[in-house]
Amino acid sequence: MAERAPETAGIPAVDTLAQRAAHVVRDGRAFICGKRQEPEGDARFEVISPMDGEVVATPADAGAREVDAAVAAARAAFADGRWRNLAASSRAKVLQRFAARIAEDAETLGLLDTLQMGKPAAHAIAGAREAAEGLEVCAAQIETLGDQIVPSAPGSLFLQARRPRGVVVAITPWNYPAQIALAKVGAALAMGNSVVLKPSEIAPLACLRLAELSAEAGLPDGVFNALPGTGRRTGRMLALHDDVDCLSFVGSTATGQALMQYAGQSNMKALLLECGGKSAQIVFDDLGDPVGLAEALVNGFVANSGQICVSGSRILLADSIYDHMLPYLAAAVERLMIGDPMVPDTALSPLATLAQAEKVRGFIESGCDAGRCVAKGSDTTGLDTAVAPHLFVVKDPDCRMAQEEIFGPVGAVLRFSTPEDAIRIANATRYGLAATVWTRDVALAHRVTRELNAGFVFAHATTQPSDPGVRSLSGEPCRMSGFGIDGGALGMLSYTRLQAVGYLLG
Ligand code: ADP
């Protein structure tokens, strides 16, 4: 979950990146039963570059026939056992080859994401490589996730068996397009399911390519299908489909609520929902290096230009350091610049869409009513999609700026007096996704952590954590951030159903 600094070694220079992006194949066709499919109808949607408004692609807005074909292909593959009945080691080998293909294709996948949603290309390429590593970890875990024998009398044998859920639909967002899609799809495939992926209409191309790469790696036909389409059409049809067993979703809370209704209106399919967040970063007064601390806290809400569900968009400062830390936070924000995503060392880029930029600007204007803007970064692009980072101090923890998910580079600073006060403020939103606690006092960190309504909590005693082991952790959002275990080995088990098996023999 934690943002790590991108590995820029091996990333080509700016001209090269832009030129290569110009030549990347932009195939928006569906991938069903092992091959690309020509669109069935006339319905289309446009994928628009946030950099120049160019139409990057006009994929089909997949309709009922394509949805049925993709689900039927996934069902047929599941029913005949061509994937789920392979030995775990054989499945692991295919997924390792799939990970290797993704790593080889990381530049294309990354550039596609950048073209569509404007993420810095260096981050997007590094993200694709990280996604491949995540898939390798998944593959390595398959063989450790077997059934369990529970205490049984001599004449009996009781098993806790794990069965794949069947046809899993993954509906995924645009902020980390290929990475989030692959995290969901990889775990579902690892456990023997068949998958239909419906990526965001804002950035579908790299996700569609993932399905193609899986076939090149030897995944049997029909096991991984991917459909372009809008949420209101293709996404809704998939969510209402009676032959889908499980729906795994990352996106907004409003869509998560709609999916719960669709599941209820159709076949009561299992749901895994990771929705919005308004995460707190709670800062006690015992960490030195205010410059490094300020940078880490600001990175917590500006990473990916704030378009991140675990964004630490509320910074809660202890009274005792509030006046001391605020200028450092302001200075860290003022150093930030929005730049061209094709420049290799650009850290922050414009937002994914004009609509998103306008929404964030609306928050910034309304934030001025509830709080005081104390710092602003700059923008070197002059684009309408660019929104400079903003830092507000906010007195009322109930104001919109401190309550609503902004999904842009906007942070709200609040103050607290005691650990109990910090816990109360941190928990005082409708969300329950993530939080960070900054202190060297382990007992204090533990006391606070266990009270937080958040699926993912990281206690920092240092401003430079770097442990890829984070990806082995599982967590579960709560409240209106959703539900269902995500990440790590337990997250893989979310794509199985537990079966109690008793052999009464004696
Ligand atoms: P955001 O506002 O961040 O784009 P959304 O929740 O709208 O988040 O989108 C996340 C994913 O959910 C996308 O793939 C989108 O197409 C899909 N989606 C949006 N609305 C619906 C819906 N009513 N039914 C099914 N999928 C939807």
Short mmCIF file of C-alpha atoms and ligand atoms in Angstrom, two decimals:
data_model
loop_
_atom_site.label_atom_id
_atom_site.label_comp_id
_atom_site.label_asym_id
_atom_site.label_seq_id
_atom_site.Cartn_x
_atom_site.Cartn_y
_atom_site.Cartn_z
CA MET A 1 0.00 0.00 0.00
CA ALA A 2 2.84 2.38 0.78
CA GLU A 3 4.16 4.53 -2.03
CA ARG A 4 7.77 3.78 -2.81
CA ALA A 5 10.15 6.02 -4.70
CA PRO A 6 10.19 4.87 -8.32
CA GLU A 7 13.25 3.12 -9.63
CA THR A 8 14.27 5.39 -12.53
CA ALA A 9 17.35 3.40 -13.56
CA GLY A 10 16.77 2.08 -17.07
CA ILE A 11 14.01 4.62 -17.82
CA PRO A 12 14.72 6.27 -21.21
CA ALA A 13 15.23 10.05 -21.52
CA VAL A 14 12.37 12.44 -22.22
CA ASP A 15 12.55 12.62 -26.01
CA THR A 16 12.86 8.89 -26.14
CA LEU A 17 9.91 8.43 -23.80
CA ALA A 18 7.68 10.79 -25.76
CA GLN A 19 8.74 9.24 -29.08
CA ARG A 20 8.22 5.75 -27.83
CA ALA A 21 4.81 6.70 -26.44
CA ALA A 22 3.86 8.01 -29.89
CA HIS A 23 4.53 4.56 -31.33
CA VAL A 24 2.92 2.41 -28.68
CA VAL A 25 0.14 0.24 -30.09
CA ARG A 26 -3.22 1.41 -28.72
CA ASP A 27 -5.44 -1.61 -29.05
CA GLY A 28 -8.78 -1.05 -27.34
CA ARG A 29 -10.40 -4.30 -28.45
CA ALA A 30 -11.81 -6.80 -26.00
CA PHE A 31 -9.85 -9.95 -25.24
CA ILE A 32 -12.16 -12.96 -25.04
CA CYS A 33 -11.28 -16.64 -25.05
CA GLY A 34 -7.65 -16.19 -25.98
CA LYS A 35 -7.94 -13.54 -28.68
CA ARG A 36 -8.76 -9.95 -29.46
CA GLN A 37 -12.34 -9.52 -30.67
CA GLU A 38 -13.75 -7.01 -33.10
CA PRO A 39 -16.45 -4.84 -31.50
CA GLU A 40 -20.01 -6.14 -31.88
CA GLY A 41 -21.95 -2.89 -31.95
CA ASP A 42 -21.47 0.80 -32.63
CA ALA A 43 -21.28 2.04 -29.04
CA ARG A 44 -17.88 3.61 -28.37
CA PHE A 45 -16.23 5.75 -25.73
CA GLU A 46 -13.21 8.02 -26.01
CA VAL A 47 -10.03 7.70 -24.00
CA ILE A 48 -8.68 11.26 -23.77
CA SER A 49 -5.12 12.24 -22.92
CA PRO A 50 -5.04 14.69 -19.98
CA MET A 51 -1.90 16.23 -21.51
CA ASP A 52 -3.20 17.51 -24.82
CA GLY A 53 -6.82 16.40 -25.09
CA GLU A 54 -5.84 13.98 -27.86
CA VAL A 55 -8.15 11.02 -28.36
CA VAL A 56 -5.87 8.12 -27.46
CA ALA A 57 -8.34 5.41 -28.47
CA THR A 58 -12.05 4.83 -29.03
CA PRO A 59 -12.74 1.37 -27.66
CA ALA A 60 -16.09 -0.36 -27.86
CA ASP A 61 -18.44 0.23 -24.95
CA ALA A 62 -18.98 -3.51 -24.57
CA GLY A 63 -22.63 -4.52 -24.55
CA ALA A 64 -24.71 -7.55 -23.64
CA ARG A 65 -23.33 -9.86 -26.31
CA GLU A 66 -19.71 -9.20 -25.41
CA VAL A 67 -20.45 -9.41 -21.69
CA ASP A 68 -22.22 -12.74 -22.19
CA ALA A 69 -19.41 -14.02 -24.41
CA ALA A 70 -16.72 -13.10 -21.87
CA VAL A 71 -18.63 -14.60 -18.95
CA ALA A 72 -19.44 -17.73 -20.97
CA ALA A 73 -15.77 -18.14 -21.93
CA ALA A 74 -14.75 -17.79 -18.29
CA ARG A 75 -17.47 -20.22 -17.18
CA ALA A 76 -16.50 -22.84 -19.77
CA ALA A 77 -12.85 -22.61 -18.73
CA PHE A 78 -13.81 -22.99 -15.10
CA ALA A 79 -16.25 -25.83 -15.70
CA ASP A 80 -13.86 -28.08 -17.59
CA GLY A 81 -11.08 -27.48 -15.09
CA ARG A 82 -8.44 -26.54 -17.69
CA TRP A 83 -6.90 -24.14 -15.18
CA ARG A 84 -8.24 -24.85 -11.71
CA ASN A 85 -7.44 -28.55 -11.94
CA LEU A 86 -3.82 -28.05 -12.92
CA ALA A 87 -1.32 -28.87 -10.19
CA ALA A 88 -0.54 -25.81 -8.07
CA SER A 89 3.07 -25.95 -9.28
CA SER A 90 1.92 -25.85 -12.92
CA ARG A 91 -0.29 -22.84 -12.26
CA ALA A 92 2.61 -21.17 -10.49
CA LYS A 93 4.86 -21.72 -13.51
CA VAL A 94 2.36 -20.12 -15.90
CA LEU A 95 1.96 -17.13 -13.59
CA GLN A 96 5.73 -16.77 -13.35
CA ARG A 97 5.92 -16.66 -17.13
CA PHE A 98 3.07 -14.13 -17.12
CA ALA A 99 5.06 -12.00 -14.63
CA ALA A 100 8.12 -12.24 -16.88
CA ARG A 101 6.09 -11.07 -19.90
CA ILE A 102 4.78 -8.12 -17.92
CA ALA A 103 8.31 -7.17 -16.83
CA GLU A 104 9.50 -7.35 -20.47
CA ASP A 105 6.54 -5.23 -21.57
CA ALA A 106 6.71 -2.80 -18.63
CA GLU A 107 7.64 0.17 -20.79
CA THR A 108 4.65 -0.29 -23.10
CA LEU A 109 2.26 -0.88 -20.22
CA GLY A 110 3.59 2.16 -18.37
CA LEU A 111 3.48 4.44 -21.41
CA LEU A 112 -0.10 3.37 -22.13
CA ASP A 113 -1.12 4.31 -18.59
CA THR A 114 0.68 7.66 -18.94
CA LEU A 115 -0.95 8.45 -22.27
CA GLN A 116 -4.38 7.79 -20.84
CA MET A 117 -4.28 9.21 -17.33
CA GLY A 118 -1.13 11.33 -17.21
CA LYS A 119 0.85 9.57 -14.48
CA PRO A 120 4.61 10.30 -14.69
CA ALA A 121 5.94 7.75 -17.18
CA ALA A 122 8.86 6.77 -14.94
CA HIS A 123 6.40 5.92 -12.15
CA ALA A 124 4.08 4.06 -14.49
CA ILE A 125 6.89 1.94 -15.95
CA ALA A 126 8.32 1.24 -12.49
CA GLY A 127 4.77 0.44 -11.35
CA ALA A 128 4.37 -2.17 -14.08
CA ARG A 129 7.63 -3.78 -12.97
CA GLU A 130 6.46 -3.77 -9.37
CA ALA A 131 3.18 -5.32 -10.46
CA ALA A 132 5.14 -8.12 -12.13
CA GLU A 133 7.07 -8.68 -8.89
CA GLY A 134 3.77 -8.80 -7.00
CA LEU A 135 2.52 -11.48 -9.38
CA GLU A 136 5.70 -13.49 -8.77
CA VAL A 137 5.05 -13.32 -5.02
CA CYS A 138 1.51 -14.53 -5.66
CA ALA A 139 2.79 -17.40 -7.79
CA ALA A 140 5.26 -18.37 -5.10
CA GLN A 141 2.50 -18.52 -2.51
CA ILE A 142 0.15 -20.83 -4.41
CA GLU A 143 1.74 -23.97 -3.08
CA THR A 144 1.57 -22.78 0.53
CA LEU A 145 -2.19 -22.24 0.48
CA GLY A 146 -3.51 -25.79 0.63
CA ASP A 147 -6.40 -27.31 2.54
CA GLN A 148 -6.15 -27.92 6.28
CA ILE A 149 -6.92 -31.02 8.31
CA VAL A 150 -8.68 -30.18 11.57
CA PRO A 151 -8.75 -32.45 14.69
CA SER A 152 -10.52 -35.61 13.66
CA ALA A 153 -11.50 -38.77 15.58
CA PRO A 154 -9.80 -42.02 14.38
CA GLY A 155 -12.75 -42.97 12.18
CA SER A 156 -13.13 -39.54 10.61
CA LEU A 157 -11.26 -37.01 8.57
CA PHE A 158 -12.26 -33.37 8.68
CA LEU A 159 -10.93 -30.93 6.12
CA GLN A 160 -11.15 -27.21 5.73
CA ALA A 161 -10.99 -27.15 1.98
CA ARG A 162 -10.52 -24.08 -0.18
CA ARG A 163 -12.30 -24.01 -3.53
CA PRO A 164 -11.93 -21.32 -6.19
CA ARG A 165 -15.01 -19.11 -6.33
CA GLY A 166 -15.58 -19.64 -10.06
CA VAL A 167 -16.03 -16.68 -12.43
CA VAL A 168 -14.54 -13.57 -10.86
CA VAL A 169 -15.26 -10.14 -12.34
CA ALA A 170 -12.72 -7.44 -11.49
CA ILE A 171 -13.90 -3.85 -11.93
CA THR A 172 -10.93 -1.56 -11.50
CA PRO A 173 -10.08 2.17 -11.38
CA TRP A 174 -7.86 4.53 -13.36
CA ASN A 175 -5.41 5.77 -10.73
CA TYR A 176 -3.03 2.76 -10.89
CA PRO A 177 -4.65 1.11 -13.91
CA ALA A 178 -2.39 -1.85 -14.69
CA GLN A 179 -1.15 -2.31 -11.12
CA ILE A 180 -4.51 -2.56 -9.37
CA ALA A 181 -5.97 -4.69 -12.16
CA LEU A 182 -3.07 -7.11 -11.96
CA ALA A 183 -3.21 -7.33 -8.16
CA LYS A 184 -6.84 -8.44 -8.36
CA VAL A 185 -6.49 -10.65 -11.42
CA GLY A 186 -3.24 -12.27 -10.22
CA ALA A 187 -4.71 -13.33 -6.88
CA ALA A 188 -7.89 -14.63 -8.52
CA LEU A 189 -5.98 -16.61 -11.15
CA ALA A 190 -3.55 -17.98 -8.58
CA MET A 191 -6.42 -19.57 -6.70
CA GLY A 192 -7.79 -21.26 -9.83
CA ASN A 193 -10.59 -18.90 -10.80
CA SER A 194 -11.51 -17.64 -14.26
CA VAL A 195 -11.58 -13.87 -14.64
CA VAL A 196 -13.33 -11.13 -16.58
CA LEU A 197 -11.59 -7.78 -16.11
CA LYS A 198 -13.48 -4.53 -16.73
CA PRO A 199 -10.93 -1.72 -16.35
CA SER A 200 -11.84 1.93 -16.00
CA GLU A 201 -13.02 3.59 -19.21
CA ILE A 202 -10.52 6.35 -18.44
CA ALA A 203 -7.48 4.06 -18.81
CA PRO A 204 -8.34 0.61 -20.20
CA LEU A 205 -5.55 -0.06 -22.73
CA ALA A 206 -2.74 -1.46 -20.55
CA CYS A 207 -5.27 -3.63 -18.73
CA LEU A 208 -6.53 -5.10 -22.00
CA ARG A 209 -2.93 -5.77 -22.95
CA LEU A 210 -2.43 -7.69 -19.70
CA ALA A 211 -4.93 -10.29 -20.88
CA GLU A 212 -3.02 -10.65 -24.15
CA LEU A 213 0.26 -11.11 -22.27
CA SER A 214 -1.29 -13.82 -20.11
CA ALA A 215 -2.16 -15.79 -23.24
CA GLU A 216 1.40 -15.37 -24.55
CA ALA A 217 2.57 -16.79 -21.23
CA GLY A 218 0.48 -19.92 -21.73
CA LEU A 219 -2.64 -19.22 -19.67
CA PRO A 220 -5.36 -21.39 -21.23
CA ASP A 221 -7.99 -19.67 -23.39
CA GLY A 222 -10.99 -18.28 -21.55
CA VAL A 223 -9.30 -18.11 -18.16
CA PHE A 224 -8.56 -14.37 -18.36
CA ASN A 225 -10.85 -12.19 -20.44
CA ALA A 226 -10.91 -8.39 -20.52
CA LEU A 227 -13.64 -6.05 -21.71
CA PRO A 228 -13.45 -2.35 -22.47
CA GLY A 229 -16.54 -0.43 -21.45
CA THR A 230 -18.09 2.23 -19.29
CA GLY A 231 -19.19 1.55 -15.76
CA ARG A 232 -22.82 2.44 -16.35
CA ARG A 233 -23.07 -0.03 -19.25
CA THR A 234 -20.48 -2.83 -19.25
CA GLY A 235 -19.69 -2.63 -15.51
CA ARG A 236 -23.35 -2.67 -14.55
CA MET A 237 -24.14 -5.62 -16.86
CA LEU A 238 -21.30 -7.63 -15.37
CA ALA A 239 -22.34 -6.77 -11.82
CA LEU A 240 -25.92 -7.85 -12.57
CA HIS A 241 -24.86 -11.03 -14.39
CA ASP A 242 -26.30 -14.21 -12.93
CA ASP A 243 -23.37 -16.38 -13.95
CA VAL A 244 -20.71 -14.34 -12.12
CA ASP A 245 -19.69 -15.76 -8.73
CA CYS A 246 -17.59 -12.95 -7.30
CA LEU A 247 -17.12 -9.26 -7.96
CA SER A 248 -13.86 -7.65 -6.91
CA PHE A 249 -13.90 -3.88 -7.06
CA VAL A 250 -11.71 -0.86 -6.40
CA GLY A 251 -13.27 2.54 -6.92
CA SER A 252 -15.58 5.10 -5.42
CA THR A 253 -17.89 4.49 -2.48
CA ALA A 254 -20.92 5.44 -4.60
CA THR A 255 -20.10 2.72 -7.14
CA GLY A 256 -19.41 0.23 -4.32
CA GLN A 257 -22.90 0.93 -2.98
CA ALA A 258 -24.38 0.40 -6.45
CA LEU A 259 -22.55 -2.92 -6.78
CA MET A 260 -24.06 -4.13 -3.50
CA GLN A 261 -27.49 -3.41 -4.95
CA TYR A 262 -26.69 -5.17 -8.23
CA ALA A 263 -25.46 -8.23 -6.35
CA GLY A 264 -28.66 -8.23 -4.31
CA GLN A 265 -30.84 -7.79 -7.40
CA SER A 266 -29.14 -10.67 -9.18
CA ASN A 267 -27.53 -13.84 -7.83
CA MET A 268 -26.06 -12.63 -4.50
CA LYS A 269 -22.53 -12.89 -5.89
CA ALA A 270 -19.74 -12.48 -3.34
CA LEU A 271 -18.30 -8.97 -3.13
CA LEU A 272 -14.85 -7.60 -2.35
CA LEU A 273 -15.05 -3.82 -2.24
CA GLU A 274 -12.24 -1.34 -1.74
CA CYS A 275 -13.80 2.10 -1.89
CA GLY A 276 -12.91 5.62 -0.86
CA GLY A 277 -10.86 6.87 2.05
CA LYS A 278 -9.93 9.96 4.04
CA SER A 279 -6.93 8.65 5.84
CA ALA A 280 -5.25 10.28 8.82
CA GLN A 281 -1.53 10.73 9.40
CA ILE A 282 -1.16 11.13 13.17
CA VAL A 283 2.07 12.85 14.15
CA PHE A 284 3.40 12.79 17.71
CA ASP A 285 6.21 15.03 18.87
CA ASP A 286 9.19 12.68 19.19
CA LEU A 287 10.48 12.39 15.62
CA GLY A 288 13.52 14.50 14.73
CA ASP A 289 14.42 15.79 11.26
CA PRO A 290 11.46 18.09 10.60
CA VAL A 291 12.47 18.49 6.95
CA GLY A 292 12.41 14.76 6.24
CA LEU A 293 9.26 14.31 8.30
CA ALA A 294 7.47 17.11 6.46
CA GLU A 295 8.45 15.65 3.09
CA ALA A 296 7.23 12.20 4.07
CA LEU A 297 3.90 13.56 5.34
CA VAL A 298 3.37 15.68 2.25
CA ASN A 299 4.27 12.75 0.03
CA GLY A 300 1.54 10.89 1.90
CA PHE A 301 -1.11 13.07 0.29
CA VAL A 302 0.49 14.23 -2.99
CA ALA A 303 1.80 10.87 -4.26
CA ASN A 304 0.23 10.12 -7.65
CA SER A 305 -1.01 13.73 -7.51
CA GLY A 306 -3.28 12.72 -4.65
CA GLN A 307 -5.16 10.22 -6.82
CA ILE A 308 -4.71 7.37 -4.41
CA CYS A 309 -7.33 5.77 -2.21
CA VAL A 310 -4.98 5.48 0.79
CA SER A 311 -3.95 9.15 0.48
CA GLY A 312 -3.08 10.53 3.94
CA SER A 313 -5.05 13.68 3.24
CA ARG A 314 -5.57 14.60 6.90
CA ILE A 315 -2.40 15.44 8.83
CA LEU A 316 -3.07 15.45 12.56
CA LEU A 317 -0.30 17.29 14.43
CA ALA A 318 0.21 17.11 18.20
CA ASP A 319 -0.36 20.49 19.87
CA SER A 320 3.22 20.46 21.12
CA ILE A 321 4.71 20.44 17.59
CA TYR A 322 1.96 22.16 15.63
CA ASP A 323 3.59 25.60 15.40
CA HIS A 324 7.02 24.10 14.83
CA MET A 325 6.00 21.67 12.06
CA LEU A 326 3.55 23.80 10.08
CA PRO A 327 6.24 25.94 8.35
CA TYR A 328 8.16 22.79 7.37
CA LEU A 329 5.00 21.27 5.88
CA ALA A 330 4.28 24.51 4.03
CA ALA A 331 7.84 24.65 2.68
CA ALA A 332 7.62 21.03 1.50
CA VAL A 333 4.41 21.83 -0.41
CA GLU A 334 5.87 25.00 -1.90
CA ARG A 335 8.82 23.05 -3.33
CA LEU A 336 6.49 20.84 -5.38
CA MET A 337 5.89 21.37 -9.08
CA ILE A 338 3.50 19.78 -11.51
CA GLY A 339 5.47 18.78 -14.59
CA ASP A 340 5.43 16.92 -17.89
CA PRO A 341 4.89 13.19 -17.25
CA MET A 342 7.24 12.28 -20.11
CA VAL A 343 10.19 13.92 -18.29
CA PRO A 344 11.89 11.10 -16.38
CA ASP A 345 12.33 12.98 -13.09
CA THR A 346 8.83 14.46 -12.94
CA ALA A 347 7.36 13.48 -9.61
CA LEU A 348 3.90 15.03 -9.98
CA SER A 349 1.81 15.45 -13.08
CA PRO A 350 -1.61 16.79 -14.06
CA LEU A 351 -4.74 14.95 -12.97
CA ALA A 352 -6.26 12.18 -15.05
CA THR A 353 -9.21 14.10 -16.45
CA LEU A 354 -10.52 17.63 -16.77
CA ALA A 355 -13.58 16.63 -14.74
CA GLN A 356 -11.35 15.44 -11.90
CA ALA A 357 -9.30 18.65 -12.04
CA GLU A 358 -12.46 20.75 -11.86
CA LYS A 359 -13.76 18.74 -8.93
CA VAL A 360 -10.50 19.22 -7.04
CA ARG A 361 -10.45 22.95 -7.82
CA GLY A 362 -13.99 23.10 -6.40
CA PHE A 363 -12.75 21.57 -3.15
CA ILE A 364 -9.90 24.05 -3.01
CA GLU A 365 -12.34 26.96 -3.38
CA SER A 366 -14.71 25.58 -0.77
CA GLY A 367 -11.76 24.76 1.49
CA CYS A 368 -11.02 28.43 1.67
CA ASP A 369 -14.34 28.85 3.52
CA ALA A 370 -13.63 26.17 6.10
CA GLY A 371 -9.93 26.68 6.57
CA ARG A 372 -6.93 28.70 5.53
CA CYS A 373 -4.63 27.84 2.65
CA VAL A 374 -1.09 28.02 4.05
CA ALA A 375 0.91 26.74 1.09
CA LYS A 376 0.65 26.10 -2.60
CA GLY A 377 2.97 24.34 -5.02
CA SER A 378 3.41 25.39 -8.62
CA ASP A 379 2.54 24.16 -12.07
CA THR A 380 4.94 24.26 -15.00
CA THR A 381 2.54 22.82 -17.59
CA GLY A 382 -0.22 25.43 -17.82
CA LEU A 383 -2.70 22.66 -18.56
CA ASP A 384 -6.33 22.80 -17.43
CA THR A 385 -5.87 19.33 -15.95
CA ALA A 386 -3.01 20.50 -13.70
CA VAL A 387 -3.81 21.30 -10.07
CA ALA A 388 -0.94 22.49 -7.89
CA PRO A 389 -0.63 20.90 -4.43
CA HIS A 390 -2.40 22.84 -1.68
CA LEU A 391 -2.11 22.69 2.10
CA PHE A 392 -4.91 23.93 4.34
CA VAL A 393 -5.15 24.32 8.08
CA VAL A 394 -8.58 23.30 9.24
CA LYS A 395 -10.16 23.92 12.63
CA ASP A 396 -13.37 21.98 12.25
CA PRO A 397 -12.79 18.22 11.72
CA ASP A 398 -16.35 17.99 10.37
CA CYS A 399 -15.87 20.38 7.45
CA ARG A 400 -15.90 19.04 3.86
CA MET A 401 -12.15 19.53 3.49
CA ALA A 402 -11.58 17.14 6.41
CA GLN A 403 -14.37 14.71 5.58
CA GLU A 404 -14.61 14.12 1.86
CA GLU A 405 -12.28 12.23 -0.41
CA ILE A 406 -10.80 14.84 -2.76
CA PHE A 407 -8.61 12.59 -4.94
CA GLY A 408 -6.20 15.42 -5.68
CA PRO A 409 -3.05 16.90 -4.09
CA VAL A 410 -4.84 18.67 -1.24
CA GLY A 411 -4.01 18.15 2.42
CA ALA A 412 -5.77 19.36 5.57
CA VAL A 413 -3.79 19.93 8.77
CA LEU A 414 -5.62 19.51 12.06
CA ARG A 415 -4.35 19.53 15.64
CA PHE A 416 -4.89 17.22 18.59
CA SER A 417 -4.12 17.38 22.29
CA THR A 418 -3.93 13.78 23.56
CA PRO A 419 -3.66 10.33 21.95
CA GLU A 420 -7.38 9.82 22.68
CA ASP A 421 -8.14 13.10 20.92
CA ALA A 422 -6.06 11.96 17.91
CA ILE A 423 -7.93 8.65 17.77
CA ARG A 424 -11.30 10.42 18.00
CA ILE A 425 -10.47 12.81 15.14
CA ALA A 426 -8.86 10.09 13.00
CA ASN A 427 -11.98 7.92 13.34
CA ALA A 428 -14.43 10.76 12.78
CA THR A 429 -15.11 10.16 9.08
CA ARG A 430 -17.37 7.69 7.31
CA TYR A 431 -14.34 5.87 5.90
CA GLY A 432 -12.04 3.17 7.28
CA LEU A 433 -9.26 2.55 4.80
CA ALA A 434 -5.79 3.53 6.03
CA ALA A 435 -3.82 5.52 8.59
CA THR A 436 -0.26 6.26 9.60
CA VAL A 437 1.08 6.91 13.09
CA TRP A 438 4.37 8.77 13.44
CA THR A 439 6.29 8.16 16.68
CA ARG A 440 9.29 6.27 18.01
CA ASP A 441 7.28 5.26 21.08
CA VAL A 442 6.24 1.72 20.24
CA ALA A 443 3.85 1.43 23.18
CA LEU A 444 2.08 4.62 22.09
CA ALA A 445 1.99 3.50 18.46
CA HIS A 446 0.46 0.20 19.52
CA ARG A 447 -2.12 1.87 21.77
CA VAL A 448 -3.24 4.18 18.97
CA THR A 449 -3.07 1.67 16.12
CA ARG A 450 -5.40 -0.82 17.74
CA GLU A 451 -8.10 1.84 18.16
CA LEU A 452 -8.06 3.08 14.58
CA ASN A 453 -10.88 2.21 12.19
CA ALA A 454 -8.62 1.47 9.26
CA GLY A 455 -7.75 -1.59 7.24
CA PHE A 456 -4.13 -0.63 6.68
CA VAL A 457 -2.12 1.10 9.42
CA PHE A 458 1.58 1.83 9.28
CA ALA A 459 3.44 3.12 12.32
CA HIS A 460 6.53 5.04 11.27
CA ALA A 461 9.58 5.49 13.46
CA THR A 462 11.55 6.60 10.42
CA THR A 463 10.78 8.84 7.48
CA GLN A 464 12.46 6.51 5.02
CA PRO A 465 10.79 3.13 5.25
CA SER A 466 11.63 0.77 2.44
CA ASP A 467 10.38 -2.73 2.86
CA PRO A 468 8.88 -4.50 -0.12
CA GLY A 469 7.57 -7.05 2.39
CA VAL A 470 4.60 -4.69 2.72
CA ARG A 471 3.07 -6.45 -0.24
CA SER A 472 2.80 -9.64 1.81
CA LEU A 473 0.47 -7.91 4.27
CA SER A 474 -3.26 -8.40 4.15
CA GLY A 475 -5.79 -5.88 5.38
CA GLU A 476 -9.52 -5.30 5.23
CA PRO A 477 -11.17 -1.92 4.81
CA CYS A 478 -14.09 -1.10 7.05
CA ARG A 479 -17.09 1.22 7.11
CA MET A 480 -17.70 3.01 3.81
CA SER A 481 -14.25 2.10 2.54
CA GLY A 482 -15.66 -1.34 1.81
CA PHE A 483 -14.95 -4.88 2.94
CA GLY A 484 -13.09 -8.02 1.97
CA ILE A 485 -9.50 -9.00 2.67
CA ASP A 486 -7.02 -7.65 0.18
CA GLY A 487 -3.30 -8.24 -0.38
CA GLY A 488 -0.93 -10.95 0.82
CA ALA A 489 -1.76 -14.62 1.30
CA LEU A 490 -5.04 -13.97 3.12
CA GLY A 491 -6.07 -11.68 0.29
CA MET A 492 -5.47 -14.53 -2.14
CA LEU A 493 -7.78 -16.68 -0.03
CA SER A 494 -10.52 -14.09 -0.62
CA TYR A 495 -10.75 -15.63 -4.07
CA THR A 496 -11.68 -18.99 -2.58
CA ARG A 497 -14.72 -20.21 -0.72
CA LEU A 498 -14.22 -22.26 2.38
CA GLN A 499 -15.71 -25.72 2.28
CA ALA A 500 -16.14 -27.91 5.36
CA VAL A 501 -15.55 -31.53 4.38
CA GLY A 502 -16.11 -34.43 6.75
CA TYR A 503 -15.28 -38.04 5.88
CA LEU A 504 -17.15 -40.12 8.45
CA LEU A 505 -15.50 -43.46 7.83
CA GLY A 506 -15.29 -45.52 10.98
P1 ADP B 1 -13.94 7.02 -10.11
O1 ADP B 1 -15.00 8.02 -9.75
O2 ADP B 1 -12.73 7.12 -9.33
O3 ADP B 1 -13.74 6.88 -11.60
P2 ADP B 1 -15.72 4.82 -10.15
O4 ADP B 1 -16.23 4.10 -8.96
O5 ADP B 1 -16.67 5.65 -10.94
O6 ADP B 1 -14.50 5.64 -9.64
O7 ADP B 1 -15.04 3.81 -11.18
C1 ADP B 1 -14.31 2.67 -10.78
C2 ADP B 1 -14.70 1.53 -11.70
O8 ADP B 1 -16.08 1.25 -11.51
C3 ADP B 1 -14.52 1.82 -13.19
O9 ADP B 1 -14.09 0.64 -13.85
C4 ADP B 1 -15.93 2.18 -13.63
O10 ADP B 1 -16.17 1.95 -15.00
C5 ADP B 1 -16.75 1.26 -12.77
N1 ADP B 1 -18.13 1.70 -12.55
C6 ADP B 1 -18.58 2.96 -12.38
N2 ADP B 1 -19.91 2.97 -12.20
C7 ADP B 1 -20.34 1.68 -12.27
C8 ADP B 1 -21.59 1.02 -12.15
N3 ADP B 1 -22.71 1.69 -11.93
N4 ADP B 1 -21.62 -0.33 -12.24
C9 ADP B 1 -20.49 -1.04 -12.44
N5 ADP B 1 -19.28 -0.47 -12.58
C10 ADP B 1 -19.19 0.86 -12.48
#
